[in-house]
Each structure stands twice: as structure tokens, then as C-alpha cells.
mmCIF file of C-alpha atoms in Angstrom:
data_model
loop_
_atom_site.group_PDB
_atom_site.id
_atom_site.type_symbol
_atom_site.label_atom_id
_atom_site.label_comp_id
_atom_site.label_asym_id
_atom_site.label_seq_id
_atom_site.Cartn_x
_atom_site.Cartn_y
_atom_site.Cartn_z
ATOM 1 C CA MET A 24 -25.258 -47.360 -69.949
ATOM 2 C CA HIS A 25 -28.294 -47.944 -67.634
ATOM 3 C CA LYS A 26 -25.927 -48.164 -64.582
ATOM 4 C CA LYS A 27 -24.379 -44.792 -65.504
ATOM 5 C CA MET A 28 -27.817 -43.240 -66.050
ATOM 6 C CA LEU A 29 -29.010 -44.506 -62.658
ATOM 7 C CA THR A 30 -25.832 -43.242 -60.911
ATOM 8 C CA LEU A 31 -26.157 -39.808 -62.448
ATOM 9 C CA ILE A 32 -29.799 -39.473 -61.493
ATOM 10 C CA CYS A 33 -29.196 -40.669 -57.911
ATOM 11 C CA LEU A 34 -26.267 -38.168 -57.614
ATOM 12 C CA PHE A 35 -28.479 -35.371 -58.863
ATOM 13 C CA PHE A 36 -31.217 -36.048 -56.278
ATOM 14 C CA LEU A 37 -28.700 -36.584 -53.519
ATOM 15 C CA ILE A 38 -27.195 -33.145 -54.066
ATOM 16 C CA PHE A 39 -30.608 -31.441 -54.087
ATOM 17 C CA SER A 40 -31.864 -33.459 -51.181
ATOM 18 C CA THR A 41 -28.882 -32.544 -49.148
ATOM 19 C CA SER A 42 -29.322 -28.858 -49.824
ATOM 20 C CA VAL A 43 -33.102 -28.908 -48.977
ATOM 21 C CA HIS A 44 -32.789 -30.963 -45.781
ATOM 22 C CA ALA A 45 -29.471 -29.443 -44.514
ATOM 23 C CA GLU A 46 -29.286 -29.872 -40.753
ATOM 24 C CA LYS A 47 -27.391 -27.822 -38.258
ATOM 25 C CA ASP A 48 -23.961 -29.408 -38.258
ATOM 26 C CA LEU A 49 -22.296 -27.407 -35.555
ATOM 27 C CA ASP A 50 -19.690 -28.446 -32.949
ATOM 28 C CA GLN A 51 -22.172 -28.990 -30.106
ATOM 29 C CA LYS A 52 -19.560 -28.578 -27.364
ATOM 30 C CA GLU A 53 -18.382 -25.127 -28.548
ATOM 31 C CA TRP A 54 -21.868 -23.914 -29.273
ATOM 32 C CA ARG A 55 -23.221 -25.084 -25.936
ATOM 33 C CA HIS A 56 -20.518 -22.892 -24.306
ATOM 34 C CA LEU A 57 -21.598 -19.934 -26.470
ATOM 35 C CA ASN A 58 -25.213 -20.579 -25.574
ATOM 36 C CA GLN A 59 -24.403 -20.695 -21.911
ATOM 37 C CA THR A 60 -22.460 -17.417 -22.213
ATOM 38 C CA ALA A 61 -25.413 -15.700 -23.979
ATOM 39 C CA ASP A 62 -27.739 -16.930 -21.224
ATOM 40 C CA LYS A 63 -25.458 -15.559 -18.530
ATOM 41 C CA VAL A 64 -25.346 -12.141 -20.291
ATOM 42 C CA LEU A 65 -29.164 -11.965 -20.289
ATOM 43 C CA GLN A 66 -29.354 -12.881 -16.584
ATOM 44 C CA LEU A 67 -26.850 -10.182 -15.787
ATOM 45 C CA VAL A 68 -28.731 -7.598 -17.728
ATOM 46 C CA LYS A 69 -31.960 -8.565 -15.988
ATOM 47 C CA GLU A 70 -30.141 -8.055 -12.685
ATOM 48 C CA GLU A 71 -28.994 -4.575 -13.979
ATOM 49 C CA LYS A 72 -25.365 -5.695 -13.846
ATOM 50 C CA TYR A 73 -24.539 -3.904 -17.129
ATOM 51 C CA SER A 74 -20.802 -3.700 -16.700
ATOM 52 C CA GLU A 75 -20.435 -7.383 -16.086
ATOM 53 C CA ALA A 76 -22.734 -8.149 -18.922
ATOM 54 C CA LYS A 77 -20.487 -6.052 -21.237
ATOM 55 C CA GLN A 78 -17.392 -7.931 -20.115
ATOM 56 C CA LEU A 79 -19.166 -11.263 -20.825
ATOM 57 C CA LEU A 80 -20.274 -10.037 -24.255
ATOM 58 C CA ASP A 81 -16.586 -9.274 -24.958
ATOM 59 C CA PHE A 82 -15.705 -12.851 -23.877
ATOM 60 C CA PHE A 83 -18.473 -14.198 -26.115
ATOM 61 C CA SER A 84 -16.923 -12.321 -29.094
ATOM 62 C CA LYS A 85 -13.603 -13.983 -28.416
ATOM 63 C CA GLN A 86 -15.142 -17.343 -28.074
ATOM 64 C CA PHE A 87 -17.065 -16.886 -31.320
ATOM 65 C CA LEU A 88 -14.126 -15.695 -33.285
ATOM 66 C CA ALA A 89 -12.092 -18.704 -32.123
ATOM 67 C CA ILE A 90 -14.466 -20.960 -33.974
ATOM 68 C CA ARG A 91 -13.450 -21.619 -37.610
ATOM 69 C CA TYR A 92 -16.504 -20.600 -39.629
ATOM 70 C CA ASP A 93 -15.836 -23.074 -42.435
ATOM 71 C CA ASP A 94 -16.007 -25.920 -39.942
ATOM 72 C CA GLN A 95 -19.407 -24.905 -38.619
ATOM 73 C CA ASN A 96 -21.471 -24.850 -41.854
ATOM 74 C CA LEU A 97 -22.836 -21.473 -40.985
ATOM 75 C CA SER A 98 -24.625 -19.680 -43.842
ATOM 76 C CA MET A 99 -23.933 -16.038 -44.582
ATOM 77 C CA THR A 100 -27.424 -15.273 -43.314
ATOM 78 C CA GLN A 101 -26.760 -16.967 -40.017
ATOM 79 C CA LEU A 102 -23.452 -15.114 -39.628
ATOM 80 C CA ARG A 103 -25.163 -11.825 -40.357
ATOM 81 C CA LEU A 104 -27.919 -12.470 -37.813
ATOM 82 C CA ILE A 105 -25.403 -13.461 -35.145
ATOM 83 C CA THR A 106 -23.322 -10.350 -35.808
ATOM 84 C CA THR A 107 -26.295 -7.949 -36.012
ATOM 85 C CA SER A 108 -27.958 -9.265 -32.817
ATOM 86 C CA TYR A 109 -24.600 -9.189 -30.987
ATOM 87 C CA GLU A 110 -24.005 -5.605 -31.990
ATOM 88 C CA ARG A 111 -27.525 -4.551 -30.886
ATOM 89 C CA ALA A 112 -27.019 -6.282 -27.566
ATOM 90 C CA LEU A 113 -23.667 -4.680 -26.980
ATOM 91 C CA GLY A 114 -25.013 -1.287 -28.005
ATOM 92 C CA ALA A 115 -27.950 -1.586 -25.592
ATOM 93 C CA VAL A 116 -25.776 -2.692 -22.645
ATOM 94 C CA THR A 117 -23.275 0.139 -23.155
ATOM 95 C CA SER A 118 -25.779 2.893 -23.998
ATOM 96 C CA ALA A 119 -26.384 5.384 -21.189
ATOM 97 C CA ALA A 120 -29.663 6.453 -22.822
ATOM 98 C CA ALA A 121 -31.148 2.923 -23.071
ATOM 99 C CA SER A 122 -33.820 1.986 -20.580
ATOM 100 C CA HIS A 123 -33.743 -1.285 -18.593
ATOM 101 C CA GLU A 124 -36.508 -2.745 -20.785
ATOM 102 C CA GLU A 125 -34.727 -1.780 -24.015
ATOM 103 C CA ARG A 126 -31.537 -3.470 -22.736
ATOM 104 C CA VAL A 127 -33.461 -6.707 -21.803
ATOM 105 C CA LEU A 128 -35.236 -6.798 -25.186
ATOM 106 C CA ALA A 129 -32.026 -6.330 -27.173
ATOM 107 C CA VAL A 130 -30.100 -8.970 -25.168
ATOM 108 C CA SER A 131 -33.158 -11.298 -25.316
ATOM 109 C CA GLU A 132 -33.002 -11.108 -29.182
ATOM 110 C CA PHE A 133 -29.332 -12.019 -29.079
ATOM 111 C CA ARG A 134 -30.014 -14.884 -26.648
ATOM 112 C CA LEU A 135 -32.737 -16.320 -28.794
ATOM 113 C CA VAL A 136 -30.563 -16.196 -31.967
ATOM 114 C CA ILE A 137 -27.771 -18.223 -30.356
ATOM 115 C CA ASP A 138 -30.236 -20.688 -28.907
ATOM 116 C CA ALA A 139 -31.960 -21.121 -32.305
ATOM 117 C CA LEU A 140 -28.625 -22.232 -33.779
ATOM 118 C CA VAL A 141 -28.200 -24.873 -31.088
ATOM 119 C CA SER A 142 -31.589 -26.118 -30.107
ATOM 120 C CA GLU A 143 -33.110 -28.715 -32.418
ATOM 121 C CA HIS A 144 -36.464 -29.575 -30.745
ATOM 122 C CA HIS A 145 -37.775 -26.713 -28.688
ATOM 123 C CA PRO A 146 -35.958 -23.398 -29.205
ATOM 124 C CA LEU A 147 -36.491 -20.722 -26.588
ATOM 125 C CA TRP A 148 -38.333 -18.397 -28.913
ATOM 126 C CA LYS A 149 -41.303 -20.743 -28.732
ATOM 127 C CA ASN A 150 -41.735 -19.796 -25.064
ATOM 128 C CA THR A 151 -43.111 -16.489 -26.272
ATOM 129 C CA GLU A 152 -46.204 -18.153 -27.612
ATOM 130 C CA THR A 153 -48.626 -17.100 -24.775
ATOM 131 C CA GLN A 154 -47.377 -13.517 -24.807
ATOM 132 C CA VAL A 155 -47.585 -13.130 -28.585
ATOM 133 C CA MET A 156 -50.908 -14.899 -29.027
ATOM 134 C CA ASN A 157 -52.406 -12.763 -26.206
ATOM 135 C CA TYR A 158 -51.642 -9.721 -28.388
ATOM 136 C CA PHE A 159 -53.642 -11.249 -31.170
ATOM 137 C CA ALA A 160 -56.626 -11.778 -28.851
ATOM 138 C CA LYS A 161 -56.432 -8.108 -27.716
ATOM 139 C CA MET A 162 -56.157 -6.867 -31.346
ATOM 140 C CA ARG A 163 -59.094 -9.008 -32.336
ATOM 141 C CA GLU A 164 -61.159 -7.464 -29.561
ATOM 142 C CA ALA A 165 -60.171 -3.999 -30.595
ATOM 143 C CA ILE A 166 -61.176 -4.626 -34.196
ATOM 144 C CA SER A 167 -64.506 -6.097 -32.973
ATOM 145 C CA SER A 168 -65.257 -3.010 -30.896
ATOM 146 C CA GLU A 169 -63.903 -0.730 -33.621
ATOM 147 C CA ASP A 170 -61.468 0.788 -31.055
ATOM 148 C CA SER A 171 -58.562 2.017 -33.222
ATOM 149 C CA ASN A 172 -56.538 3.378 -30.300
ATOM 150 C CA SER A 173 -56.610 0.086 -28.530
ATOM 151 C CA PHE A 174 -55.618 -1.746 -31.705
ATOM 152 C CA GLN A 175 -52.686 0.592 -32.280
ATOM 153 C CA HIS A 176 -51.495 0.125 -28.674
ATOM 154 C CA HIS A 177 -51.571 -3.676 -28.768
ATOM 155 C CA PHE A 178 -50.155 -3.842 -32.305
ATOM 156 C CA ASN A 179 -47.163 -1.802 -31.117
ATOM 157 C CA GLY A 180 -46.657 -4.306 -28.262
ATOM 158 C CA PHE A 181 -46.891 -7.174 -30.746
ATOM 159 C CA LEU A 182 -44.321 -5.530 -33.074
ATOM 160 C CA GLN A 183 -41.934 -5.079 -30.093
ATOM 161 C CA ARG A 184 -42.140 -8.801 -29.296
ATOM 162 C CA TYR A 185 -41.953 -9.882 -32.925
ATOM 163 C CA ALA A 186 -38.770 -7.875 -33.401
ATOM 164 C CA VAL A 187 -37.217 -9.860 -30.554
ATOM 165 C CA ILE A 188 -38.038 -13.334 -32.058
ATOM 166 C CA ARG A 189 -37.781 -12.457 -35.733
ATOM 167 C CA PRO A 190 -34.026 -13.241 -36.161
ATOM 168 C CA ALA A 191 -34.464 -16.506 -34.337
ATOM 169 C CA ILE A 192 -37.382 -17.668 -36.377
ATOM 170 C CA MET A 193 -35.530 -16.636 -39.592
ATOM 171 C CA ILE A 194 -32.850 -19.172 -38.512
ATOM 172 C CA ASP A 195 -35.307 -21.952 -37.629
ATOM 173 C CA LEU A 196 -37.777 -21.726 -40.539
ATOM 174 C CA LEU A 197 -37.342 -22.573 -44.253
ATOM 175 C CA PRO A 198 -37.110 -19.385 -46.317
ATOM 176 C CA HIS A 199 -40.629 -19.668 -47.763
ATOM 177 C CA GLN A 200 -42.099 -20.278 -44.333
ATOM 178 C CA PHE A 201 -40.433 -17.246 -42.875
ATOM 179 C CA GLN A 202 -41.420 -15.051 -45.830
ATOM 180 C CA LYS A 203 -45.044 -16.072 -45.278
ATOM 181 C CA ILE A 204 -44.984 -15.017 -41.594
ATOM 182 C CA ASP A 205 -43.033 -11.846 -42.254
ATOM 183 C CA SER A 206 -45.269 -10.745 -45.095
ATOM 184 C CA HIS A 207 -48.314 -10.895 -42.867
ATOM 185 C CA VAL A 208 -46.728 -8.567 -40.325
ATOM 186 C CA ARG A 209 -45.519 -6.098 -43.079
ATOM 187 C CA TYR A 210 -49.022 -6.019 -44.563
ATOM 188 C CA VAL A 211 -50.807 -5.200 -41.267
ATOM 189 C CA GLU A 212 -48.050 -2.746 -40.456
ATOM 190 C CA LYS A 213 -48.601 -0.989 -43.782
ATOM 191 C CA TYR A 214 -52.412 -0.733 -43.393
ATOM 192 C CA ARG A 215 -52.527 -0.395 -39.644
ATOM 193 C CA ALA A 216 -54.292 3.025 -39.799
ATOM 194 C CA THR A 217 -57.352 1.568 -41.681
ATOM 195 C CA ILE A 218 -57.473 -2.050 -40.553
ATOM 196 C CA VAL A 219 -60.083 -1.446 -37.856
ATOM 197 C CA SER A 220 -62.558 0.252 -40.298
ATOM 198 C CA ASP A 221 -61.763 -1.869 -43.394
ATOM 199 C CA THR A 222 -63.403 -5.291 -43.254
ATOM 200 C CA ASP A 223 -61.309 -6.831 -46.071
ATOM 201 C CA LYS A 224 -58.017 -5.729 -44.532
ATOM 202 C CA ALA A 225 -59.184 -6.895 -41.117
ATOM 203 C CA LYS A 226 -59.538 -10.382 -42.463
ATOM 204 C CA GLN A 227 -55.760 -10.437 -42.963
ATOM 205 C CA MET A 228 -55.423 -10.300 -39.167
ATOM 206 C CA LYS A 229 -57.371 -13.606 -38.850
ATOM 207 C CA VAL A 230 -55.118 -15.297 -41.401
ATOM 208 C CA MET A 231 -51.994 -13.830 -39.713
ATOM 209 C CA GLU A 232 -53.213 -15.153 -36.304
ATOM 210 C CA GLU A 233 -53.823 -18.637 -37.736
ATOM 211 C CA ASP A 234 -50.273 -18.769 -39.285
ATOM 212 C CA PHE A 235 -48.688 -17.622 -36.039
ATOM 213 C CA ALA A 236 -50.529 -20.436 -34.256
ATOM 214 C CA LYS A 237 -49.038 -22.869 -36.819
ATOM 215 C CA LEU A 238 -45.610 -21.228 -36.286
ATOM 216 C CA TYR A 239 -45.661 -22.129 -32.651
ATOM 217 C CA GLN A 240 -47.134 -25.517 -33.260
ATOM 218 C CA GLY A 241 -44.387 -26.196 -35.612
ATOM 219 C CA PHE A 242 -44.197 -26.001 -39.410
ATOM 220 C CA GLU A 243 -43.104 -29.290 -41.109
ATOM 221 C CA LYS A 244 -39.306 -28.982 -41.174
ATOM 222 C CA ASP A 245 -39.002 -31.309 -44.131
ATOM 223 C CA GLN A 246 -41.649 -29.596 -46.185
ATOM 224 C CA ALA A 247 -39.633 -27.940 -48.942
ATOM 225 C CA ASP A 248 -40.971 -25.064 -51.065
ATOM 226 C CA PRO A 249 -43.292 -26.745 -53.690
ATOM 227 C CA SER A 250 -41.721 -24.513 -56.355
ATOM 228 C CA LEU A 251 -38.300 -25.931 -55.448
ATOM 229 C CA TRP A 252 -39.513 -29.461 -55.873
ATOM 230 C CA TRP A 253 -41.049 -28.601 -59.219
ATOM 231 C CA VAL A 254 -37.571 -27.277 -60.361
ATOM 232 C CA ILE A 255 -35.922 -30.475 -59.060
ATOM 233 C CA PHE A 256 -38.284 -32.890 -60.809
ATOM 234 C CA SER A 257 -38.354 -30.771 -63.965
ATOM 235 C CA ILE A 258 -34.556 -30.822 -64.254
ATOM 236 C CA GLY A 259 -34.395 -34.464 -63.216
ATOM 237 C CA GLY A 260 -37.034 -35.306 -65.768
ATOM 238 C CA THR A 261 -35.076 -33.456 -68.481
ATOM 239 C CA ILE A 262 -31.919 -35.407 -67.566
ATOM 240 C CA LEU A 263 -33.752 -38.755 -67.526
ATOM 241 C CA LEU A 264 -35.278 -38.032 -70.962
ATOM 242 C CA SER A 265 -31.959 -36.967 -72.424
ATOM 243 C CA LEU A 266 -30.184 -40.059 -71.097
ATOM 244 C CA SER A 267 -32.956 -42.295 -72.280
ATOM 245 C CA TYR A 268 -32.780 -40.796 -75.766
ATOM 246 C CA VAL A 269 -28.995 -41.233 -75.881
ATOM 247 C CA GLY A 270 -29.436 -44.839 -74.703
ATOM 248 C CA TYR A 271 -32.058 -45.517 -77.360
ATOM 249 C CA LYS A 272 -29.880 -44.039 -80.160
ATOM 250 C CA LYS A 273 -26.965 -46.234 -78.963
ATOM 251 C CA TYR A 274 -29.212 -49.276 -78.923
ATOM 252 C CA LYS A 275 -30.547 -48.617 -82.411
ATOM 253 C CA GLY A 276 -27.034 -48.060 -83.692
ATOM 254 C CA GLU A 277 -25.773 -51.349 -82.316
ATOM 255 C CA LYS A 278 -28.860 -53.127 -83.713
ATOM 256 C CA ASN A 279 -28.174 -51.703 -87.211
ATOM 257 C CA LYS A 280 -24.639 -52.874 -87.080
ATOM 258 C CA VAL A 281 -25.730 -56.400 -86.197
ATOM 259 C CA LYS A 282 -28.127 -56.300 -89.216
ATOM 260 C CA MET A 283 -25.384 -55.047 -91.586
ATOM 261 C CA LYS A 284 -23.065 -57.839 -90.491
ATOM 262 C CA GLN A 285 -25.772 -60.413 -91.112
#
């Protein structure tokens, strides 16, 4: 009975632990090729070779579709982010109205998404740290000098850069970590008109800057959402108590049988 109980509990925690600490289990050879293709597309766009970039994007699509999704352990969110960023990149490259900067930004977003799926230690999106944190310094100065126009200008620049890295960090971060970062941005965006004149709202900028610094330094990858662990231990505790009660009842029943025989 005790062996069965122990086996069941171990199995329960193994299942949850696997889901919480799921690693990228992709065919590295195939994805390295995709990553290299995405990098070449970006280089071609930077060189304003849009026609060649479009051909390479078509080639990427064929490469990607050749991979069996069920063998790659891709989540629906990851598939959606890849598809969306690819479509944006393709649209920017083929649009006659898009400026060179718009093309570069759209393809950069696509490049960072593919890299985030492959790179384990230092994804490319982290190379934007200096640029993004400089925007925070400029926004801080604008708030300090109560210069609303300057704040709006630098916040627009920040939003543009954040839009480029947002899909990649969504892939790299745990859901509750990403939600924390994204909620900061949405809050400041909502109250951007009054943030310079409102001291309480301006404090949110300081918290946001601190969390972005932590983002680039690296959140703990193995730090699961505390609420998730609470659920795991609550359910695990319930199972343990139930099994203990069943074991106790069985023990009492066997003991009573021995007494009756005696």
C-alpha cells in the first residue's frame, strides 16, 4: 500500500514538474538552418535587397512547413508568434509604402522570434538592453524636468523598440514574468498623457525601469509562478491525505480481523 502511495505521489509531481520546467526540445540542426535563414533575410533587408529578402522568406516558409510540428514540441503560442512575425516581415518587405526603417524593424522582430526559439543562454533580443534602457533614462529626465513633449517623444521610441522584442520575450519568459513586464508597459501607455504631472503615476515608471533591468539581467528560469506551486502542493497534499486515510482504514480493518480470530 505504501509503495503504491509513494509511486502515485512521485508520478503526480513528475507530471507537474515536467510541465513547469519544460525545455525547448527542438531539432537543433533544422532550427539552426531556420535561424541562419532568418538572419540572412535581415541582412538583405538592411542592404535594401528587398526582392532577394522576399525570395529567402519564401524559402524559410518551405523549410518551416517541412518540419513536423508534433516532433518539435511547439506550443500553440509559439506557432502563433512565428506565423504572425513571419507575416509581418513578409508584408513589410513586399509593401511599396513601407519605409526602410519599417522594413528593418519588422524583419528584426521576426529574426528575434526565431532566435528566441533556438538560443538557450543569450538570445539576441538581450542585445537591445543599452538602447531600451537609454529610453528609460531619457524618460526619467523628461519627468524630472516636467517636459511632457520630451517624455512623449522618448516613450514613442521605447514603444517602437518594445514592439520588436515583445514576441521574443514572450517566448523566453514564463507567463507570469511576461505578464508583469507587459502590464507595466500597458499601464504607462494608458496614462501617458498625465504621467509627467502625476507623481503617483510617475512612480510606476521607476518600477517599470527596475523590472526591465531585471529582464535583461535574467529572471530565474526555474522560478515557477507561486500560485502554481500552491495548487501543486494543495492537490498533492489532498492526495496524500486521502491515501493515508485509506491506508489507515485498511490497517484498522486487518487489525480487527486479527482480534476477531483470536
